[in-house]
mmCIF file of C-alpha atoms in Angstrom:
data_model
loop_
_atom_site.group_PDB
_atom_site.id
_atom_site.type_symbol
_atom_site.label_atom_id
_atom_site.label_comp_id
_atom_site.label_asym_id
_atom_site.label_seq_id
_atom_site.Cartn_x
_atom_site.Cartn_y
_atom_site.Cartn_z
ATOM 1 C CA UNK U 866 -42.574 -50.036 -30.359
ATOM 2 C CA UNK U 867 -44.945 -51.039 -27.110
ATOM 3 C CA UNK U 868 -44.676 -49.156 -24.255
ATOM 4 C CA UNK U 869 -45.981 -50.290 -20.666
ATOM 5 C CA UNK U 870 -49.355 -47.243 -19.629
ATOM 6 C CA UNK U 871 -49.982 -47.386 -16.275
ATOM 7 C CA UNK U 872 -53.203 -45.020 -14.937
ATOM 8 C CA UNK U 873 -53.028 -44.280 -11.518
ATOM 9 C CA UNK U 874 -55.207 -41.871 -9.297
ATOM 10 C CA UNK U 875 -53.161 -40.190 -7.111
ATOM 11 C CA UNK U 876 -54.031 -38.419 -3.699
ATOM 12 C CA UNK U 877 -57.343 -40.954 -3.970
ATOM 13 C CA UNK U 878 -59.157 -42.573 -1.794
ATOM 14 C CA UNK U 879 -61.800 -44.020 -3.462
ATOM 15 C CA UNK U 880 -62.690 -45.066 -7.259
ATOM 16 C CA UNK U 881 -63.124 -42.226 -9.727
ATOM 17 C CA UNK U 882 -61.436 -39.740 -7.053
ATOM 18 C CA UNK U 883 -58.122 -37.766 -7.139
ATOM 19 C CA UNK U 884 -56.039 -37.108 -10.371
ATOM 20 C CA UNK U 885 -55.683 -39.263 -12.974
ATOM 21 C CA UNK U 886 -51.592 -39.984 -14.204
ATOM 22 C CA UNK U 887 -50.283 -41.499 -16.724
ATOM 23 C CA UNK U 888 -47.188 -43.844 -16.199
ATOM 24 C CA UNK U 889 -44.868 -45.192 -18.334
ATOM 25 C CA UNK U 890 -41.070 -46.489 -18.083
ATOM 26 C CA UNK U 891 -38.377 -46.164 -20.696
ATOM 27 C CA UNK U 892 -35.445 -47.943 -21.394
ATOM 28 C CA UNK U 893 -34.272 -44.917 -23.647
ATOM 29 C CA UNK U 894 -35.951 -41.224 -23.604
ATOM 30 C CA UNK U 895 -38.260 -41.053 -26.698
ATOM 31 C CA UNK U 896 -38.158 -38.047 -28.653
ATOM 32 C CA UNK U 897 -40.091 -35.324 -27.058
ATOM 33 C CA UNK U 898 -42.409 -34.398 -29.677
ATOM 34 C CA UNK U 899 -43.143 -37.863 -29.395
ATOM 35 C CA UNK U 900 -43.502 -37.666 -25.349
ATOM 36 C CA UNK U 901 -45.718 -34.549 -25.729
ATOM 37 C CA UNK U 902 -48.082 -36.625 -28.791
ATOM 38 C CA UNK U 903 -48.949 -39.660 -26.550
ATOM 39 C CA UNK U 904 -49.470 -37.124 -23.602
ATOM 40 C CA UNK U 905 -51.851 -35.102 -25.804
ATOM 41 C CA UNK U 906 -53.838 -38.670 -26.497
ATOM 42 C CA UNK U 907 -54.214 -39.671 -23.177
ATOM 43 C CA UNK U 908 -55.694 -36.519 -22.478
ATOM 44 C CA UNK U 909 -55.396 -36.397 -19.105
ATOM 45 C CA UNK U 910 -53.725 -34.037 -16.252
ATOM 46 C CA UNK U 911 -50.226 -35.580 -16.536
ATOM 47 C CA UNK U 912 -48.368 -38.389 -18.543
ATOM 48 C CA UNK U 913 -45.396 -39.189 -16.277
ATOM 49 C CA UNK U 914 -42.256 -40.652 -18.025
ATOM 50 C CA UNK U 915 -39.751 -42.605 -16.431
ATOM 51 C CA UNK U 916 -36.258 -43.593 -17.038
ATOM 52 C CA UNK U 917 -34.075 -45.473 -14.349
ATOM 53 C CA UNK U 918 -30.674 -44.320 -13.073
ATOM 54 C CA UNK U 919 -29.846 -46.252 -10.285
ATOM 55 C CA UNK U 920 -31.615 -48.158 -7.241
ATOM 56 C CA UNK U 921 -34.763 -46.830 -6.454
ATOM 57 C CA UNK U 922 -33.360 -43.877 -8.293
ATOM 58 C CA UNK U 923 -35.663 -42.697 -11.830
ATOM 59 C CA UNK U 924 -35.391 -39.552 -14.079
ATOM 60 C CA UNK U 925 -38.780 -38.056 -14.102
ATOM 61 C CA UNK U 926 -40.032 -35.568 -17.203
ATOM 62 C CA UNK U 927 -44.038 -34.482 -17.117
ATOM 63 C CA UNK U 928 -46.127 -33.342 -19.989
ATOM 64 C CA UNK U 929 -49.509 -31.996 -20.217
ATOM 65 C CA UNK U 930 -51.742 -32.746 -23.015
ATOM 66 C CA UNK U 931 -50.189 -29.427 -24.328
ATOM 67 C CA UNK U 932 -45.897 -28.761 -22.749
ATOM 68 C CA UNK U 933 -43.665 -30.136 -20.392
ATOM 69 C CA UNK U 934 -43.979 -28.437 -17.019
ATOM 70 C CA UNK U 935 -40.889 -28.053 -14.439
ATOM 71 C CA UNK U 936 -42.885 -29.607 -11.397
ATOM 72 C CA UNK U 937 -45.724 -32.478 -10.661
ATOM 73 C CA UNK U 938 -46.768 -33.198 -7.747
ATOM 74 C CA UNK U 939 -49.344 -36.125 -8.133
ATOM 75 C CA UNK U 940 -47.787 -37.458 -11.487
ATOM 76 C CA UNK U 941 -44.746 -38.376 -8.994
ATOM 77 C CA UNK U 942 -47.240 -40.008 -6.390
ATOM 78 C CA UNK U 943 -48.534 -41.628 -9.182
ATOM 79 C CA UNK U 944 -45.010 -42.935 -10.457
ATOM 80 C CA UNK U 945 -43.766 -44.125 -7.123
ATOM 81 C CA UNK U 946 -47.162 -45.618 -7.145
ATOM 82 C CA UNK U 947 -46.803 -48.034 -10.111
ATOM 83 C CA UNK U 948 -42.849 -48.460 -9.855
ATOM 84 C CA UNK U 949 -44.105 -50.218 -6.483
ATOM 85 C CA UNK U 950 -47.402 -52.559 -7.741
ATOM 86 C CA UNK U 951 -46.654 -52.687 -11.368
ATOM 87 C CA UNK U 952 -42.687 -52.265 -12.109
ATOM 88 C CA UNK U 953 -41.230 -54.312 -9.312
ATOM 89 C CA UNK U 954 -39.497 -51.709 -7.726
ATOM 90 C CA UNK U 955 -39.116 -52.902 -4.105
ATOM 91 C CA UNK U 956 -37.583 -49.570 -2.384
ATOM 92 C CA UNK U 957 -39.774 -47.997 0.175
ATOM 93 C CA UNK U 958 -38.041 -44.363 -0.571
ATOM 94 C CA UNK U 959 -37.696 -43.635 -3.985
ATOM 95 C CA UNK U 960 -35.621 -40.535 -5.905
ATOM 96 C CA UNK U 961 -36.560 -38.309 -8.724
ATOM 97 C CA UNK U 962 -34.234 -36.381 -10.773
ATOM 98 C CA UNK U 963 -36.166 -33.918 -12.015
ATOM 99 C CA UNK U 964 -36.613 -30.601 -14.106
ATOM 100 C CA UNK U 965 -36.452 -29.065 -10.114
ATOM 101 C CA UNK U 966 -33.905 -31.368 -8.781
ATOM 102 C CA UNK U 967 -33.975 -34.024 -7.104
ATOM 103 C CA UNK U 968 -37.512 -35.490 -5.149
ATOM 104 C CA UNK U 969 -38.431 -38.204 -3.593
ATOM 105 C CA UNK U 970 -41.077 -40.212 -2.395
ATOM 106 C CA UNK U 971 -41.573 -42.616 0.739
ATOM 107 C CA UNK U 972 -43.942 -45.449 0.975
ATOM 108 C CA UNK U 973 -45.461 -46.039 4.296
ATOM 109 C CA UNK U 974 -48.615 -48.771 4.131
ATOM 110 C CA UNK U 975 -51.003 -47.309 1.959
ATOM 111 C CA UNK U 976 -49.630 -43.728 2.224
ATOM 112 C CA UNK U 977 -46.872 -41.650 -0.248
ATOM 113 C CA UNK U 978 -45.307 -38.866 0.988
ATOM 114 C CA UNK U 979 -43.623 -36.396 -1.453
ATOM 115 C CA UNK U 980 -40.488 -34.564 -0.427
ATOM 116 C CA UNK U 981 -40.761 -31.269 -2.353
ATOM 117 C CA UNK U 982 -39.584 -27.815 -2.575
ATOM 118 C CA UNK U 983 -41.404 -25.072 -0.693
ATOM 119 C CA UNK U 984 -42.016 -22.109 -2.655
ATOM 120 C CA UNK U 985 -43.558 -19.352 -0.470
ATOM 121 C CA UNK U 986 -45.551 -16.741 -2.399
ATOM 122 C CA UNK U 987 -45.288 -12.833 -2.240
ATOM 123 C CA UNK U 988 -48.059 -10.152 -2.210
ATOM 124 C CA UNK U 989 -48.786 -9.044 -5.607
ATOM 125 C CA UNK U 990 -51.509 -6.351 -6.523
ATOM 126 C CA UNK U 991 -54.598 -8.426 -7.974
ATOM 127 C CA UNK U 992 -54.267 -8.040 -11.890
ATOM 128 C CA UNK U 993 -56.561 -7.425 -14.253
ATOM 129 C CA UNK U 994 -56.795 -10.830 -16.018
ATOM 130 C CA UNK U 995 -57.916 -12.499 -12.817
ATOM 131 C CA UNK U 996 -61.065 -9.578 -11.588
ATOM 132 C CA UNK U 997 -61.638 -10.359 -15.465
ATOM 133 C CA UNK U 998 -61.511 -13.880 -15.618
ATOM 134 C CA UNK U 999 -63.231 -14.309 -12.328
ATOM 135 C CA UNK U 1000 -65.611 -12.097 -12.274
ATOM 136 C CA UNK U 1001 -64.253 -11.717 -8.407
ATOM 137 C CA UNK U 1002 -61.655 -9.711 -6.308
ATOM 138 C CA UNK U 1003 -59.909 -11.617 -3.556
ATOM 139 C CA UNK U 1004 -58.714 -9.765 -0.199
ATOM 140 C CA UNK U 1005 -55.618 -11.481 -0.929
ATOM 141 C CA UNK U 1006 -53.274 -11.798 -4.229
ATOM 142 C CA UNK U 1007 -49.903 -13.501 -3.987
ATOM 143 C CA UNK U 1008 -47.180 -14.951 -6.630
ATOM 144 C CA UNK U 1009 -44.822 -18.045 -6.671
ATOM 145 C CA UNK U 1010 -44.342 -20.401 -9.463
ATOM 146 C CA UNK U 1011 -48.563 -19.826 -9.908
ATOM 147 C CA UNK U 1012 -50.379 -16.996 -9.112
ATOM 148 C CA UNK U 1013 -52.144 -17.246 -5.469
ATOM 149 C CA UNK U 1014 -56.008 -15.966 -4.293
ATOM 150 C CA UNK U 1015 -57.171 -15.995 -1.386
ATOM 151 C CA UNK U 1016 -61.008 -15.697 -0.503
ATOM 152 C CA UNK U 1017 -62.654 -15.387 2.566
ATOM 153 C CA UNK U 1018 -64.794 -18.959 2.040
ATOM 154 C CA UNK U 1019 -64.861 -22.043 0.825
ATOM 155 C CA UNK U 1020 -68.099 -21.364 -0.479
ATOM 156 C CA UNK U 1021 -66.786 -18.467 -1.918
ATOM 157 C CA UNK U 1022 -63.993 -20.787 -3.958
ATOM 158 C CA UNK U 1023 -66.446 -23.262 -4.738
ATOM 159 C CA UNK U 1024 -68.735 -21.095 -6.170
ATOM 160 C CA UNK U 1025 -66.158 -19.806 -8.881
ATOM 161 C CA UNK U 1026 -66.653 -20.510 -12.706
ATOM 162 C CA UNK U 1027 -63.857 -18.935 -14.604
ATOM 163 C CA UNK U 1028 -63.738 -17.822 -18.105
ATOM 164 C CA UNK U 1029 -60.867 -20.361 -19.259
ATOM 165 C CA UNK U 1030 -60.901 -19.073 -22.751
ATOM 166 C CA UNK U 1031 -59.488 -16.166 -21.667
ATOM 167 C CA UNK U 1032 -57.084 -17.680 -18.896
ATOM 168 C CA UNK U 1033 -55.792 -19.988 -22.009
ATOM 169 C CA UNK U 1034 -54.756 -16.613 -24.071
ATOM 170 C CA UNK U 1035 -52.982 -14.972 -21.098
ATOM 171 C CA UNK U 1036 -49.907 -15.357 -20.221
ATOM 172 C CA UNK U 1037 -49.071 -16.685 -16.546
ATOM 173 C CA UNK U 1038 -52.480 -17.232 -15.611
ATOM 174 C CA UNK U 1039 -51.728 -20.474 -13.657
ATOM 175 C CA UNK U 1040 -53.675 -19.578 -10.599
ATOM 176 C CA UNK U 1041 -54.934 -21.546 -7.512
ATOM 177 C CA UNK U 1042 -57.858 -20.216 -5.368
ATOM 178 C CA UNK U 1043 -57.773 -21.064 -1.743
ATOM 179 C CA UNK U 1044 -59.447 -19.885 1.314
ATOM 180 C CA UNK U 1045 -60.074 -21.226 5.395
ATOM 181 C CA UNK U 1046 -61.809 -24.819 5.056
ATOM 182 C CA UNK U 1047 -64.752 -26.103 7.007
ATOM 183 C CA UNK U 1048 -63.842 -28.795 7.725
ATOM 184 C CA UNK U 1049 -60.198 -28.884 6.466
ATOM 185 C CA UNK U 1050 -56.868 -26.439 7.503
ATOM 186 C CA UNK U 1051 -57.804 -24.544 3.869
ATOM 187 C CA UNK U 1052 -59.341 -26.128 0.585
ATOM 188 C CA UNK U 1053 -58.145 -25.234 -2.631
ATOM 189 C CA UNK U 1054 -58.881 -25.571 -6.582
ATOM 190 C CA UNK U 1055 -56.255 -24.906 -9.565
ATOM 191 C CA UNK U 1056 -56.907 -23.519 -13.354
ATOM 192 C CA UNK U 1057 -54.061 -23.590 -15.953
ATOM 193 C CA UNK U 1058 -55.909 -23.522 -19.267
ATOM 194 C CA UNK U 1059 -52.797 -22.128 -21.172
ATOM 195 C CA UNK U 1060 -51.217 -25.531 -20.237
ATOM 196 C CA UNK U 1061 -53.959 -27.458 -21.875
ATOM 197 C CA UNK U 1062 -55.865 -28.123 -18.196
ATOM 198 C CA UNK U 1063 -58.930 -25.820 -17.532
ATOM 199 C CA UNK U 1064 -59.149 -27.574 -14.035
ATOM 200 C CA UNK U 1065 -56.661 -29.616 -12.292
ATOM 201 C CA UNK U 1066 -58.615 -32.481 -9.993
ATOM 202 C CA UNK U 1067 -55.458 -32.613 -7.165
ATOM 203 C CA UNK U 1068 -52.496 -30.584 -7.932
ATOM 204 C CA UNK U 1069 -49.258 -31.366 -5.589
ATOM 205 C CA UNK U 1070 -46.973 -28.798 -6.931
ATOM 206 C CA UNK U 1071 -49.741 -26.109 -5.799
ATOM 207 C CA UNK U 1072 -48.909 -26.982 -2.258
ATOM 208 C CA UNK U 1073 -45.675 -26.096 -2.255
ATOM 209 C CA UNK U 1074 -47.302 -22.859 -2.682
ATOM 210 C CA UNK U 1075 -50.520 -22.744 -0.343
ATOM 211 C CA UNK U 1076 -48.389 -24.990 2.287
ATOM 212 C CA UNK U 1077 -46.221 -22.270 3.515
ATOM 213 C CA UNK U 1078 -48.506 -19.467 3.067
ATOM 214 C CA UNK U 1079 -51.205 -21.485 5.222
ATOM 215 C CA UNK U 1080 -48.627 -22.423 7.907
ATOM 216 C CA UNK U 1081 -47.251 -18.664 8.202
ATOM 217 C CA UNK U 1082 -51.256 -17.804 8.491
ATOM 218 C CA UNK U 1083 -52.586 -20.510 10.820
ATOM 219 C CA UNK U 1084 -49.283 -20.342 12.942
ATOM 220 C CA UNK U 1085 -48.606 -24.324 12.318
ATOM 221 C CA UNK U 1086 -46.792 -26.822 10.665
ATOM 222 C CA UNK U 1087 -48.622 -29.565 9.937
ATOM 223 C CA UNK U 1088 -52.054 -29.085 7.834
ATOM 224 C CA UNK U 1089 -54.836 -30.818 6.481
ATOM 225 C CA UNK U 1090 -56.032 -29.627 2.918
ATOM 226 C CA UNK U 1091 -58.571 -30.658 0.040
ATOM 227 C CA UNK U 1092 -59.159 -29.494 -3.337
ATOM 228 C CA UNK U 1093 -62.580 -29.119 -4.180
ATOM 229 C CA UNK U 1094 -62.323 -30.228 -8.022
ATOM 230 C CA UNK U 1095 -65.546 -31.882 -8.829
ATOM 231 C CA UNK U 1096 -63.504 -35.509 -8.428
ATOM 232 C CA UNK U 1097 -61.861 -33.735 -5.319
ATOM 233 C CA UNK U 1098 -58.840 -34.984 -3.338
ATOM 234 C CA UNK U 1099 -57.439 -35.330 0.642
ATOM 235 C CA UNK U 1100 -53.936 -34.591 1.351
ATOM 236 C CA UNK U 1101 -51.571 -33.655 4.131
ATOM 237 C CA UNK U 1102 -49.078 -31.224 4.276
ATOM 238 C CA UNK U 1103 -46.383 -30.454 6.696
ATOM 239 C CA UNK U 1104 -43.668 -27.421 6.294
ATOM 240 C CA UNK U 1105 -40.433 -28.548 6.658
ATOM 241 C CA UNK U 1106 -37.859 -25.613 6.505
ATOM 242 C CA UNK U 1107 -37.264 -25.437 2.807
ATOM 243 C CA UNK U 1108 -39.268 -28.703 2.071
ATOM 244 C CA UNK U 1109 -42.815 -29.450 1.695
ATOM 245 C CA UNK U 1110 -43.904 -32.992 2.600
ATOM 246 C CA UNK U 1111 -47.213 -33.701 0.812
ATOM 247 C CA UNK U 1112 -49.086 -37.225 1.900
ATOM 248 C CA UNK U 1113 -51.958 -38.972 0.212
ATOM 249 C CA UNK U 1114 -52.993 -42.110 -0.985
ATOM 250 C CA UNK U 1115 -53.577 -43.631 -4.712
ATOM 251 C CA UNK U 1116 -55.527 -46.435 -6.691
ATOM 252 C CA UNK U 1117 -54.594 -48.230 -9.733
ATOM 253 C CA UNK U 1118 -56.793 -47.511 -12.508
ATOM 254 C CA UNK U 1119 -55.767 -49.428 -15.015
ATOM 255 C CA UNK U 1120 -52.851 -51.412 -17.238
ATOM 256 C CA UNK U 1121 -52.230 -51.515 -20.754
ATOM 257 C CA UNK U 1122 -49.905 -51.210 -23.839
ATOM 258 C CA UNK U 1123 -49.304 -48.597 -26.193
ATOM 259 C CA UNK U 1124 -48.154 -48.706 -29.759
ATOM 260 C CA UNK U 1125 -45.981 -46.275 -31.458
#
């Protein structure tokens, strides 16, 4: 069987930037031991698979290079992304159906917004794992679908160098660091070794998180973040009610065919 690979960097703005996703469209679902295997070879963040419904309407499953997760953020850039340049699909708003329900994503010039769910975090006491895995106690600790730190710096968050083997042997140690940016609303960087990624470049699913807990905070809406990952990534992100909109841009990487 061949199978269409598109790589895309998503929330990109320049070669070698962003997060790398893998994109491929189905005319069937594949097994998903076989989903999860060619994930695991390309190695990457996110292999995005794609399945259409309906008019600009796709069923959307993500897998690490180790499980399926519920929620992607720049895999789905990424999708709308090559559905667009490299699939034909001509709709400038595009759906999702999803593991969360339904998402979409808008095309405006060079820009993709994502519709997503906001998931506001909660104060949490710090645990153990993180003081021990960091090396570091933040003045803030928070949870949502990933644990949330907040620092007083980006210097601070920059500065960080994690012990991933022992994030990868506990349990729910997804965590994202954030703090006040210098030049940005708030920077951020992500760590889910127990999900096969020690470092995520630009995660979109962590603003649906840090979104609404940097708008409650900064007393606005609208809000401009990076994540300083080495490769490092621009996007905007405005709180809609119960919706995150997440903007950024992406660059084709590369085209190619798959055997299996």
């Amino acid at each position: 069987m061949k199978l269409p690979l598109i790589t895309v960097n998503a929330f990109a703005t320049q070669a070698f930037s962003g997060n790398p996703a893998a994109v491929t469209l189905l005319d069937a679902w594949l097994e998903d031991s076989l989903m999860q295997a060619i994930a695991a070879q390309n190695n990457i963040a996110e292999t995005a698979f794609l399945l259409k419904s309906g008019p600009a309407s796709y069923h959307i499953r993500w897998f690490t290079p180790a499980v399926e997760v519920p929620l992607c953020g720049h895999a789905t850039l990424a999708s709308a992304f090559a559905l667009r340049e490299c699939f034909g699909e001509k709709a400038e708003s595009i759906t999702f159906q999803s593991l969360s329900g339904p998402l979409s994503v808008t095309c405006k010039g060079e820009t993709y917004t994502l519709d997503f769910p906001s998931q506001p975090p909660s104060a949490a006491p710090t645990p153990d794992w993180f003081i021990n895995a960091f090396g570091a106690n933040p003045i803030e600790f928070h949870q949502s679908a990933y644990s949330l730190a907040i620092f007083p710096s980006q210097e601070i968050v920059a500065a960080l160098d994690p012990d991933f083997p022992l994030l990868a042997k506990t349990k729910g140690s997804n965590v994202i660091v954030s703090a006040p940016g210098n030049e940005h609303d708030f920077v951020s960087r992500f760590f889910a070794p127990a999900d096969g990624i020690d470092e995520d470049p630009v995660t979109g699913s962590a603003h649906c998180i840090l979104t609404p807990y940097w708008a409650k905070r900064l007393k606005k809406s609208k809000l401009t973040a990076r994540q300083i990952s080495p490769r490092g990534g621009e996007l905007l992100c405005d709180l809609a009610g119960d919706r995150v909109r997440i903007t950024g841009k992406a660059l084709l990487y590369s085209e190619a065919t798959i055997y299996v």
